[in-house]
Short mmCIF file of C-alpha atoms in Angstrom, two decimals:
data_model
loop_
_atom_site.label_atom_id
_atom_site.label_comp_id
_atom_site.label_asym_id
_atom_site.label_seq_id
_atom_site.Cartn_x
_atom_site.Cartn_y
_atom_site.Cartn_z
CA MET A 1 -19.55 15.05 48.43
CA ALA A 2 -22.62 12.96 49.05
CA PRO A 3 -24.21 11.28 46.09
CA SER A 4 -27.04 13.32 44.61
CA SER A 5 -30.09 12.32 42.67
CA VAL A 6 -30.06 11.91 38.95
CA SER A 7 -32.32 14.89 38.44
CA SER A 8 -29.85 17.36 39.98
CA SER A 9 -27.26 17.30 37.19
CA ASN A 10 -27.18 19.55 34.15
CA ASN A 11 -26.30 16.47 32.12
CA ASP A 12 -29.57 14.74 32.96
CA VAL A 13 -32.01 13.85 30.21
CA PRO A 14 -35.70 13.68 31.21
CA LEU A 15 -37.17 10.18 31.07
CA TRP A 16 -39.94 11.17 28.67
CA LYS A 17 -37.34 12.52 26.25
CA VAL A 18 -35.27 9.37 26.60
CA PHE A 19 -38.33 7.29 25.74
CA PHE A 20 -38.96 9.18 22.50
CA LEU A 21 -35.23 9.26 21.71
CA PHE A 22 -35.09 5.51 22.16
CA LEU A 23 -38.10 4.95 19.89
CA GLY A 24 -36.57 7.25 17.28
CA ALA A 25 -33.25 5.41 17.42
CA VAL A 26 -34.93 2.03 17.10
CA PHE A 27 -36.99 3.22 14.13
CA ILE A 28 -33.97 4.66 12.30
CA TYR A 29 -31.84 1.60 12.99
CA LEU A 30 -34.56 -0.79 11.82
CA LEU A 31 -35.11 1.27 8.69
CA SER A 32 -31.39 1.34 7.89
CA ILE A 33 -31.06 -2.41 8.52
CA ILE A 34 -34.00 -3.25 6.25
CA LEU A 35 -32.73 -0.97 3.49
CA GLY A 36 -29.23 -2.35 4.01
CA LEU A 37 -30.36 -5.95 3.67
CA ILE A 38 -32.22 -5.13 0.45
CA CYS A 39 -29.17 -3.30 -0.93
CA HIS A 40 -26.92 -6.17 0.14
CA PHE A 41 -29.05 -8.65 -1.77
CA ILE A 42 -29.12 -6.45 -4.88
CA TYR A 43 -25.36 -5.90 -4.63
CA PHE A 44 -24.74 -9.63 -4.31
CA LEU A 45 -26.83 -10.45 -7.38
CA ALA A 46 -25.32 -7.63 -9.43
CA THR A 47 -21.67 -8.42 -8.68
CA GLU A 48 -22.12 -12.16 -9.14
CA LEU A 49 -23.84 -11.67 -12.48
CA ILE A 50 -21.26 -9.15 -13.67
CA ASN A 51 -18.38 -11.43 -12.73
CA PHE A 52 -20.09 -14.39 -14.39
CA PHE A 53 -20.74 -12.64 -17.70
CA LYS A 54 -17.23 -11.21 -17.75
CA ASN A 55 -15.74 -14.68 -17.68
CA PRO A 56 -18.27 -17.40 -16.86
CA PHE A 57 -15.80 -20.26 -16.48
CA HIS A 58 -12.77 -18.40 -15.17
CA LYS A 59 -11.20 -19.61 -11.96
CA SER A 60 -8.59 -17.27 -10.51
CA GLU A 61 -5.13 -18.72 -10.17
CA ILE A 62 -1.73 -17.10 -9.80
CA LYS A 63 1.07 -19.08 -11.39
CA TRP A 64 3.63 -16.26 -11.62
CA ASN A 65 5.74 -17.00 -14.63
CA HIS A 66 9.04 -16.70 -12.78
CA GLY A 67 8.52 -20.00 -10.97
CA GLU A 68 8.83 -20.75 -7.27
CA GLY A 69 11.72 -18.90 -5.69
CA ASP A 70 14.18 -19.63 -2.91
CA GLY A 71 14.70 -16.07 -1.76
CA THR A 72 17.95 -15.43 -3.61
CA ARG A 73 18.43 -12.57 -6.03
CA GLU A 74 18.57 -15.04 -8.90
CA LYS A 75 15.38 -16.76 -7.79
CA PRO A 76 13.36 -14.48 -5.51
CA TYR A 77 10.16 -15.26 -3.70
CA CYS A 78 7.06 -13.93 -5.37
CA VAL A 79 5.77 -12.38 -2.13
CA ILE A 80 7.32 -11.57 1.25
CA ILE A 81 4.78 -10.72 3.95
CA ILE A 82 5.85 -8.79 7.06
CA GLY A 83 3.71 -9.84 10.03
CA SER A 84 1.56 -12.84 10.94
CA GLY A 85 -1.47 -11.21 12.48
CA PHE A 86 -4.91 -11.38 10.91
CA SER A 87 -3.66 -9.47 7.85
CA GLY A 88 -0.59 -11.58 7.17
CA LEU A 89 -2.27 -14.90 7.86
CA GLY A 90 -5.35 -13.98 5.83
CA LEU A 91 -3.32 -12.99 2.78
CA ALA A 92 -1.25 -16.17 3.05
CA ILE A 93 -4.43 -18.25 3.07
CA LYS A 94 -5.75 -16.40 0.02
CA LEU A 95 -2.48 -16.95 -1.85
CA LYS A 96 -2.61 -20.63 -1.02
CA GLN A 97 -6.19 -20.87 -2.25
CA LEU A 98 -5.01 -19.45 -5.59
CA ASN A 99 -2.35 -22.18 -5.80
CA MET A 100 0.43 -19.63 -5.28
CA ASN A 101 2.85 -21.07 -2.73
CA ASP A 102 5.86 -18.92 -3.53
CA TYR A 103 5.66 -16.69 -0.44
CA ILE A 104 7.04 -16.41 3.07
CA LEU A 105 6.01 -14.55 6.25
CA TYR A 106 8.41 -12.91 8.71
CA GLU A 107 7.13 -12.59 12.27
CA ARG A 108 9.12 -10.72 14.94
CA ARG A 109 7.54 -12.65 17.82
CA GLU A 110 7.85 -16.31 18.69
CA ASN A 111 4.26 -17.06 17.70
CA VAL A 112 1.48 -15.87 15.41
CA GLY A 113 -1.12 -13.32 16.31
CA GLY A 114 0.10 -9.76 15.83
CA THR A 115 -2.20 -7.49 17.85
CA TRP A 116 -3.99 -10.68 18.90
CA TYR A 117 -0.75 -12.30 20.07
CA ASP A 118 -2.31 -13.66 23.28
CA ASN A 119 -5.42 -14.88 21.49
CA LYS A 120 -5.68 -18.53 20.50
CA TYR A 121 -7.68 -17.95 17.32
CA PRO A 122 -4.67 -17.20 15.04
CA GLU A 123 -3.01 -20.45 16.16
CA HIS A 124 -6.06 -22.40 14.97
CA LEU A 125 -5.83 -20.61 11.61
CA THR A 126 -2.22 -21.67 11.08
CA ASP A 127 -2.98 -25.25 12.10
CA LYS A 128 -6.04 -25.52 9.83
CA HIS A 129 -4.27 -24.16 6.75
CA ASN A 130 -0.78 -25.55 7.45
CA LEU A 131 0.86 -22.15 7.35
CA ARG A 132 3.59 -22.64 9.96
CA GLU A 133 6.05 -23.97 7.41
CA LYS A 134 5.76 -20.61 5.63
CA ILE A 135 6.38 -18.48 8.75
CA ARG A 136 9.80 -17.51 10.13
CA PHE A 137 9.33 -16.69 13.81
CA ASN A 138 11.59 -14.41 15.90
CA THR A 139 12.47 -12.74 12.62
CA LYS A 140 12.35 -8.96 12.50
CA VAL A 141 12.67 -7.12 9.21
CA THR A 142 15.29 -4.43 9.79
CA GLU A 143 15.35 -3.00 6.29
CA ALA A 144 13.83 -3.41 2.85
CA GLU A 145 15.30 -1.80 -0.25
CA TRP A 146 13.94 -1.64 -3.81
CA LEU A 147 16.44 -2.71 -6.47
CA ASP A 148 15.38 -1.04 -9.68
CA ASP A 149 17.92 -2.87 -11.85
CA CYS A 150 16.17 -6.21 -11.33
CA TYR A 151 12.71 -5.14 -10.07
CA GLN A 152 13.11 -6.89 -6.73
CA TRP A 153 12.82 -6.10 -3.05
CA LYS A 154 15.89 -6.85 -0.94
CA VAL A 155 14.65 -7.65 2.56
CA THR A 156 17.16 -7.78 5.43
CA ILE A 157 16.29 -9.49 8.73
CA ASN A 158 17.71 -9.29 12.25
CA THR A 159 20.28 -12.04 11.58
CA GLY A 160 21.87 -9.91 8.87
CA GLN A 161 20.66 -12.20 6.10
CA SER A 162 18.97 -10.75 3.03
CA PHE A 163 16.20 -12.29 0.93
CA TYR A 164 14.56 -11.12 -2.27
CA SER A 165 11.00 -10.91 -3.57
CA ARG A 166 8.96 -9.51 -6.45
CA PHE A 167 6.35 -8.10 -4.10
CA LEU A 168 6.53 -6.89 -0.52
CA VAL A 169 3.49 -6.69 1.77
CA SER A 170 3.55 -4.62 4.95
CA ALA A 171 1.08 -6.40 7.23
CA HIS A 172 2.55 -5.43 10.60
CA GLY A 173 -0.58 -3.47 11.54
CA PRO A 174 -1.01 0.18 12.56
CA LEU A 175 -1.41 -0.68 16.27
CA ALA A 176 1.72 -2.73 16.76
CA ASN A 177 4.13 -0.68 18.91
CA ALA A 178 3.33 0.69 22.37
CA GLN A 179 3.33 4.46 22.85
CA PHE A 180 4.91 5.87 26.02
CA PRO A 181 4.53 9.55 26.97
CA THR A 182 7.56 11.72 26.23
CA ASN A 183 6.47 14.83 28.13
CA ILE A 184 6.58 13.43 31.68
CA SER A 185 9.83 13.72 33.60
CA GLY A 186 11.25 11.05 35.88
CA ILE A 187 9.72 7.96 34.29
CA ASP A 188 13.08 6.17 34.30
CA GLN A 189 13.48 6.91 38.03
CA PHE A 190 10.49 4.81 39.09
CA LYS A 191 11.67 1.79 41.12
CA GLY A 192 8.36 -0.06 41.28
CA ASP A 193 6.96 -2.30 38.55
CA MET A 194 6.01 -0.63 35.30
CA PHE A 195 4.72 -1.91 31.96
CA HIS A 196 2.45 -0.97 29.05
CA SER A 197 -1.01 -2.45 28.57
CA ALA A 198 0.07 -3.56 25.08
CA GLU A 199 3.03 -5.43 26.61
CA TRP A 200 1.17 -7.04 29.47
CA ASN A 201 3.10 -8.72 32.27
CA THR A 202 1.09 -11.90 32.77
CA ALA A 203 3.23 -12.93 35.74
CA TYR A 204 2.57 -9.80 37.78
CA ASP A 205 0.63 -10.28 41.04
CA PHE A 206 -1.66 -7.32 41.74
CA THR A 207 -2.73 -8.54 45.19
CA GLU A 208 -2.73 -5.72 47.76
CA LYS A 209 -0.74 -3.41 45.44
CA ARG A 210 -1.13 0.33 44.95
CA VAL A 211 -1.47 0.70 41.19
CA ALA A 212 -1.80 3.62 38.79
CA VAL A 213 -3.34 3.20 35.34
CA ILE A 214 -2.44 6.07 33.02
CA GLY A 215 -5.07 6.70 30.36
CA THR A 216 -8.77 5.99 29.95
CA GLY A 217 -8.99 4.67 26.41
CA ALA A 218 -10.29 1.31 25.21
CA SER A 219 -7.49 -0.71 26.85
CA SER A 220 -8.04 0.91 30.25
CA VAL A 221 -11.78 0.38 30.08
CA GLN A 222 -11.10 -3.34 29.63
CA LEU A 223 -8.33 -3.84 32.20
CA VAL A 224 -9.36 -1.55 35.08
CA PRO A 225 -12.50 -3.54 36.07
CA ILE A 226 -10.42 -6.73 36.19
CA ILE A 227 -7.46 -5.57 38.27
CA GLN A 228 -9.67 -3.51 40.59
CA LYS A 229 -10.80 -6.74 42.23
CA HIS A 230 -7.24 -7.56 43.34
CA VAL A 231 -5.45 -4.31 44.15
CA LYS A 232 -5.31 -2.45 47.45
CA GLN A 233 -5.73 0.95 45.79
CA LEU A 234 -6.22 1.88 42.15
CA TYR A 235 -5.61 5.37 40.77
CA VAL A 236 -6.98 5.97 37.26
CA PHE A 237 -5.34 8.99 35.64
CA GLN A 238 -7.60 10.57 33.03
CA ARG A 239 -6.73 13.33 30.60
CA THR A 240 -9.99 13.25 28.65
CA PRO A 241 -13.01 10.96 29.22
CA PRO A 242 -14.27 8.59 26.50
CA TRP A 243 -17.85 8.12 25.43
CA ILE A 244 -19.09 4.85 26.90
CA ILE A 245 -22.12 2.96 25.64
CA PRO A 246 -23.56 -0.35 26.92
CA ARG A 247 -21.95 -3.54 25.73
CA LEU A 248 -24.59 -5.85 24.29
CA ASP A 249 -22.88 -9.15 24.93
CA ARG A 250 -24.15 -12.63 25.65
CA LYS A 251 -23.22 -16.24 25.13
CA VAL A 252 -24.44 -18.00 22.02
CA THR A 253 -26.75 -20.78 23.18
CA ASP A 254 -26.28 -24.43 22.25
CA PHE A 255 -29.54 -24.30 20.35
CA GLU A 256 -28.31 -21.36 18.26
CA LYS A 257 -25.07 -23.20 17.50
CA TRP A 258 -27.03 -26.25 16.41
CA LEU A 259 -29.38 -24.11 14.30
CA PHE A 260 -26.52 -22.27 12.58
CA GLU A 261 -24.82 -25.56 11.82
CA GLN A 262 -27.95 -27.18 10.41
CA ILE A 263 -29.18 -24.13 8.50
CA PRO A 264 -26.20 -21.93 7.52
CA LEU A 265 -28.53 -19.48 5.80
CA ILE A 266 -29.90 -18.44 9.22
CA GLN A 267 -26.39 -17.74 10.45
CA LYS A 268 -25.73 -15.61 7.38
CA ALA A 269 -28.97 -13.72 7.96
CA VAL A 270 -28.06 -12.99 11.59
CA ARG A 271 -24.59 -11.88 10.50
CA SER A 272 -26.13 -9.57 7.90
CA VAL A 273 -28.34 -7.95 10.54
CA ILE A 274 -25.33 -7.37 12.78
CA TYR A 275 -23.32 -6.03 9.85
CA TRP A 276 -25.98 -3.57 8.72
CA THR A 277 -26.63 -2.44 12.28
CA ARG A 278 -22.97 -1.45 12.50
CA GLU A 279 -23.00 0.06 9.00
CA SER A 280 -25.93 2.27 9.98
CA VAL A 281 -23.59 4.13 12.35
CA VAL A 282 -22.08 5.79 9.26
CA LEU A 283 -25.39 7.61 8.78
CA SER A 284 -24.70 9.31 12.10
CA PHE A 285 -20.93 9.83 11.98
CA ALA A 286 -20.45 10.65 8.28
CA TYR A 287 -23.82 11.77 6.93
CA GLN A 288 -25.10 13.71 9.95
CA TRP A 289 -28.42 11.90 10.27
CA PRO A 290 -30.52 12.87 13.33
CA VAL A 291 -29.60 9.54 14.89
CA LYS A 292 -26.29 11.17 15.93
CA THR A 293 -28.07 13.46 18.37
CA ILE A 294 -30.24 10.60 19.56
CA ASN A 295 -27.23 8.39 20.26
CA GLN A 296 -25.41 11.13 22.13
CA GLN A 297 -28.42 11.84 24.34
CA LEU A 298 -28.76 8.13 25.08
CA ALA A 299 -25.05 8.00 25.99
CA LYS A 300 -25.57 10.90 28.41
CA PHE A 301 -28.54 9.09 29.89
CA PHE A 302 -26.36 6.01 30.36
CA ILE A 303 -23.88 8.09 32.39
CA SER A 304 -26.66 9.60 34.50
CA THR A 305 -28.05 6.18 35.40
CA GLN A 306 -24.63 4.70 36.14
CA VAL A 307 -22.97 7.57 38.05
CA LYS A 308 -24.93 9.22 40.85
CA ASP A 309 -22.24 11.61 42.10
CA VAL A 310 -22.65 14.90 40.23
CA GLU A 311 -18.98 15.91 40.32
CA LEU A 312 -17.74 12.51 39.20
CA ARG A 313 -20.36 12.45 36.45
CA LYS A 314 -19.14 15.81 35.22
CA LYS A 315 -15.56 14.51 35.04
CA LEU A 316 -16.70 11.47 33.08
CA THR A 317 -18.78 13.35 30.50
CA PRO A 318 -16.93 14.18 27.23
CA THR A 319 -17.17 17.66 25.78
CA TRP A 320 -16.96 16.58 22.13
CA GLU A 321 -19.35 14.77 19.85
CA LEU A 322 -19.94 11.06 20.10
CA GLY A 323 -17.66 9.30 17.63
CA CYS A 324 -14.96 11.97 17.39
CA LYS A 325 -12.75 9.54 19.30
CA ARG A 326 -13.21 5.82 19.55
CA VAL A 327 -16.51 4.91 21.20
CA VAL A 328 -15.96 2.33 23.95
CA LEU A 329 -18.40 -0.43 24.92
CA SER A 330 -18.57 -1.39 28.58
CA ASN A 331 -21.07 -2.27 31.30
CA ASP A 332 -18.62 -2.21 34.21
CA TRP A 333 -16.44 0.90 33.65
CA TYR A 334 -18.62 3.38 35.51
CA PRO A 335 -19.43 1.01 38.42
CA THR A 336 -15.72 0.21 38.82
CA LEU A 337 -14.75 3.87 39.11
CA GLN A 338 -17.13 4.16 42.08
CA LYS A 339 -15.58 1.31 44.06
CA PRO A 340 -14.05 2.22 47.47
CA ASN A 341 -10.52 1.32 46.36
CA VAL A 342 -10.65 3.30 43.08
CA GLN A 343 -9.93 7.01 42.61
CA LEU A 344 -10.25 8.95 39.36
CA VAL A 345 -7.48 11.55 38.98
CA THR A 346 -8.02 14.28 36.40
CA ASP A 347 -5.05 16.51 37.23
CA GLY A 348 -2.14 16.29 34.82
CA ILE A 349 0.99 14.36 35.74
CA LYS A 350 3.91 16.64 36.61
CA GLN A 351 6.55 14.03 37.31
CA VAL A 352 7.28 10.47 38.32
CA ASN A 353 9.40 9.82 41.42
CA GLU A 354 11.02 6.63 42.68
CA HIS A 355 7.84 5.38 44.34
CA SER A 356 5.12 7.87 43.38
CA ILE A 357 3.46 10.15 40.85
CA VAL A 358 3.10 13.88 41.48
CA THR A 359 0.31 15.79 39.72
CA SER A 360 0.21 19.38 38.50
CA ALA A 361 -1.91 20.19 41.57
CA GLY A 362 0.95 19.05 43.81
CA THR A 363 -0.74 15.85 45.05
CA GLU A 364 1.56 12.85 45.45
CA TYR A 365 0.31 9.28 45.00
CA GLU A 366 2.42 6.49 46.50
CA LEU A 367 2.60 3.50 44.15
CA ASP A 368 3.85 -0.03 43.75
CA ALA A 369 3.16 -0.25 40.01
CA ILE A 370 2.36 1.90 36.99
CA ILE A 371 0.47 0.63 33.94
CA TRP A 372 0.81 2.85 30.91
CA SER A 373 -2.37 2.55 28.87
CA THR A 374 -1.37 5.31 26.48
CA GLY A 375 -2.07 3.79 23.11
CA PHE A 376 0.16 2.96 20.17
CA GLN A 377 2.69 4.68 17.94
CA VAL A 378 0.56 5.64 14.97
CA GLN A 379 2.68 8.47 13.55
CA GLY A 380 5.70 7.56 11.47
CA PHE A 381 6.46 4.13 10.05
CA PRO A 382 8.19 1.43 12.12
CA ILE A 383 10.04 -0.40 9.31
CA ASN A 384 12.92 1.04 7.29
CA ILE A 385 11.55 0.49 3.77
CA ARG A 386 13.42 2.34 1.00
CA GLY A 387 11.90 2.91 -2.41
CA ILE A 388 13.06 4.76 -5.51
CA GLU A 389 16.10 7.01 -4.94
CA GLY A 390 16.50 5.66 -1.41
CA LYS A 391 13.63 7.56 0.21
CA THR A 392 11.98 5.71 3.12
CA VAL A 393 8.24 5.39 3.76
CA GLU A 394 8.64 7.33 7.00
CA GLU A 395 10.41 10.19 5.18
CA GLN A 396 7.66 10.35 2.56
CA TRP A 397 4.92 10.17 5.18
CA LEU A 398 6.60 12.46 7.72
CA ASP A 399 3.90 15.14 7.81
CA SER A 400 0.87 13.41 6.35
CA PRO A 401 0.70 9.73 5.28
CA GLN A 402 -0.97 9.18 1.92
CA ALA A 403 -1.70 6.02 -0.01
CA TYR A 404 -3.87 5.16 -2.98
CA LYS A 405 -6.88 3.27 -1.62
CA GLY A 406 -4.83 2.65 1.52
CA VAL A 407 -2.77 0.01 -0.31
CA THR A 408 -0.07 1.56 -2.55
CA THR A 409 1.95 4.76 -2.42
CA PRO A 410 4.08 6.68 -5.00
CA ASN A 411 7.84 5.98 -5.23
CA PHE A 412 7.49 2.46 -3.80
CA PRO A 413 7.06 -0.10 -6.60
CA ASN A 414 5.49 -3.49 -5.90
CA LEU A 415 4.83 -2.56 -2.27
CA PHE A 416 1.42 -3.19 -0.69
CA PHE A 417 0.12 -1.97 2.65
CA ILE A 418 -2.61 -3.72 4.57
CA LEU A 419 -4.46 -1.20 6.76
CA GLY A 420 -2.51 1.66 5.27
CA PRO A 421 -3.59 5.33 5.57
CA ASN A 422 -7.34 5.96 5.75
CA SER A 423 -8.37 2.32 5.80
CA GLY A 424 -9.21 2.14 9.50
CA LEU A 425 -12.79 2.18 10.76
CA GLY A 426 -14.73 3.98 13.45
CA HIS A 427 -17.93 1.97 13.17
CA ASN A 428 -17.49 -1.65 12.06
CA SER A 429 -15.12 -4.62 12.01
CA ILE A 430 -11.72 -3.84 10.53
CA LEU A 431 -11.64 -7.33 9.01
CA LEU A 432 -14.04 -6.07 6.34
CA MET A 433 -11.41 -3.59 5.15
CA ILE A 434 -8.62 -6.16 5.35
CA GLU A 435 -10.56 -8.60 3.18
CA SER A 436 -11.22 -5.89 0.57
CA GLN A 437 -7.51 -5.15 0.45
CA PHE A 438 -6.76 -8.85 -0.05
CA THR A 439 -8.95 -8.72 -3.15
CA TYR A 440 -7.14 -5.69 -4.57
CA ILE A 441 -3.67 -7.10 -3.90
CA LEU A 442 -4.49 -10.46 -5.47
CA LYS A 443 -6.17 -8.85 -8.49
CA THR A 444 -3.06 -6.72 -9.01
CA ILE A 445 -0.66 -9.66 -8.87
CA GLU A 446 -2.95 -11.73 -11.10
CA TYR A 447 -3.18 -8.94 -13.70
CA MET A 448 0.59 -8.50 -13.73
CA ASP A 449 1.15 -12.24 -14.01
CA GLN A 450 -1.24 -12.60 -16.96
CA ASN A 451 0.13 -9.55 -18.79
CA HIS A 452 3.84 -10.22 -18.15
CA ILE A 453 4.31 -7.06 -16.09
CA ASP A 454 7.08 -7.00 -13.49
CA LYS A 455 6.69 -3.61 -11.80
CA PHE A 456 3.87 -1.25 -10.88
CA LEU A 457 4.14 2.29 -9.61
CA VAL A 458 1.04 4.23 -8.61
CA LYS A 459 0.88 7.65 -10.26
CA GLN A 460 1.41 10.64 -8.00
CA GLN A 461 -1.55 12.48 -9.49
CA ALA A 462 -3.89 9.52 -8.94
CA CYS A 463 -2.81 9.21 -5.31
CA GLN A 464 -3.14 12.94 -4.65
CA GLN A 465 -6.58 13.23 -6.22
CA TYR A 466 -7.81 10.22 -4.25
CA ASN A 467 -6.59 11.69 -0.96
CA ASP A 468 -7.94 15.16 -1.75
CA ARG A 469 -11.40 13.62 -2.15
CA LEU A 470 -11.00 11.70 1.11
CA GLN A 471 -9.97 14.75 3.13
CA ALA A 472 -12.80 16.83 1.67
CA LYS A 473 -15.27 14.16 2.75
CA LEU A 474 -13.67 13.71 6.18
CA LYS A 475 -14.10 17.40 6.98
CA LYS A 476 -17.87 16.83 7.04
CA THR A 477 -17.66 13.85 9.41
CA VAL A 478 -17.57 13.61 13.18
CA TRP A 479 -14.12 11.96 12.93
CA GLN A 480 -12.63 15.27 11.78
CA SER A 481 -15.07 17.98 12.89
CA GLY A 482 -16.34 16.54 16.17
CA GLY A 483 -14.39 18.93 18.40
CA CYS A 484 -11.60 16.67 19.65
CA LYS A 485 -7.95 15.89 19.02
CA SER A 486 -7.39 12.18 18.49
CA TRP A 487 -4.81 9.72 17.20
CA TYR A 488 -6.84 9.65 14.01
CA GLN A 489 -5.13 12.94 13.06
CA ASP A 490 -1.56 13.43 11.84
CA ARG A 491 0.90 16.26 12.51
CA MET A 492 -0.85 18.45 9.94
CA GLY A 493 -4.26 17.92 11.51
CA ASN A 494 -5.51 15.67 8.70
CA ASN A 495 -7.41 12.52 9.54
CA THR A 496 -5.22 9.84 7.97
CA ALA A 497 -6.63 6.88 9.90
CA ILE A 498 -10.35 6.56 9.12
CA TRP A 499 -12.25 5.51 6.01
CA PRO A 500 -15.13 8.03 5.94
CA ASP A 501 -17.86 5.88 4.44
CA PHE A 502 -19.54 2.47 4.41
CA THR A 503 -17.40 -0.66 4.21
CA TRP A 504 -19.41 -1.86 1.23
CA SER A 505 -18.47 1.28 -0.71
CA TYR A 506 -14.81 0.51 -0.05
CA ARG A 507 -15.35 -3.08 -1.14
CA LEU A 508 -16.76 -1.83 -4.44
CA ILE A 509 -13.69 0.25 -5.32
CA MET A 510 -11.38 -2.65 -4.42
CA GLN A 511 -12.97 -5.24 -6.72
CA ASN A 512 -10.49 -4.82 -9.57
CA PHE A 513 -6.99 -3.54 -10.28
CA ASP A 514 -7.37 -0.11 -11.92
CA TYR A 515 -4.22 -0.30 -14.04
CA ASP A 516 -4.82 3.14 -15.58
CA LYS A 517 -3.82 4.69 -12.26
CA TYR A 518 -0.38 3.07 -12.46
CA ASP A 519 2.78 3.16 -14.52
CA LEU A 520 3.53 -0.44 -15.53
CA PHE A 521 6.89 -1.92 -16.54
CA SER A 522 8.34 -5.21 -17.72
CA ILE A 523 11.92 -6.22 -16.99
CA ASP A 524 12.62 -6.78 -20.69
CA ASN A 525 10.80 -3.92 -22.38
CA LYS A 526 10.71 -1.51 -19.46
CA LYS A 527 7.65 0.77 -19.48
CA THR A 528 4.51 -0.66 -21.07
CA ASP A 529 1.48 1.16 -22.46
#
């Protein structure tokens, strides 16, 4: 079909409407940023003053009255951290800053990084803070078991050795293990090259190859434009299209770097503007402000300007609300799909043969390689952690994962999760949530240390009430009611991935350890008041 003009599609948005939509979006964003900056300043003053008047000369420090351990049952570590991604490294740095060095990290890979394994930034973190001596690489935790007779975690690693700790932190991340489809026959029969986007084969040469990329999520949007330049033919298999918006990206100039270095306050101001711009998205996704409709119309306009072919544009336009699934930022996704050596395939995959893929329409595509860009295993729990009475986390979370504030869960004493249920984000940097959870974890350990408490156990009622409130709020958001099925939802249809509010509101509830929501015990006197 010959390319047709922009005005011929039902998805087109008239230019005059786009102009007013754009002005409306700019006005709402500016208003939210200004209000946000004012609130941020008030919040900063209020929290600093409150903390000062509570204890004006107090400097947090965790000594942990059991002394530094060696990992044996007689002398356990204070903290064992599973994973050395941003979460594990960040918590280790915080512990070190509080003069608490009785911890160790277990990392299953041969280097730090977690989800960012191929990124150099985590390596710089470990070098700057001298963390490598605390990390055991190529060490996979195979099992962790709570011992209620001594209030310790017994952690077994892939060598068969067992180590002990007072606290256990699961920092492996929710997007750690690649997800392969289980409903496509013949995958094992394929004789070409095949790998997952999360387990990238850096040595593979794409030159003059016929390649299929399965999936059109965030990973595909990033990798397809790159490999398209090298392959002979690229088939992109799409089940459902994502919403794509322009990526506002540029290099920071030397002058800006110099200015930020000389006047740090300017850098903080710029960061605050970026932060509140992202926070304003919550007004659209969670509070149903008119900006949601504006943004969606602008996204449609972006498609109409990027894709001239009416039929292709129709295939690339989502049928659900913007934000229901992850919104992807890209300037080269749509242009890449219109390259001569790229074909978008929207028919379902029936089977995989030795050298091809056959679709439900009966079309066969000859291939040299298949890249599965099908996301991560987000249901279930990848580590065999056993709590009270031997129940595992996966067994407890089988139908619908629940945690109190995303950090603790009933029946698992002295266990913390980083990025546990409902602490993911659909609008801002996940590091903001991770840092809030650091605060809560450290406040908990500090409180227990100062009050000679050896075991905490979150109350079932507190956890249930917290999650009931979350689910009630989520039902009013685009993440749950936007008309799509996404990995945000569990087997029961509940959204157990996303925090349905501002990051600053989460930070507020994580400022202190709310001990009244827990049963607390000491090893000598058992349950305390």
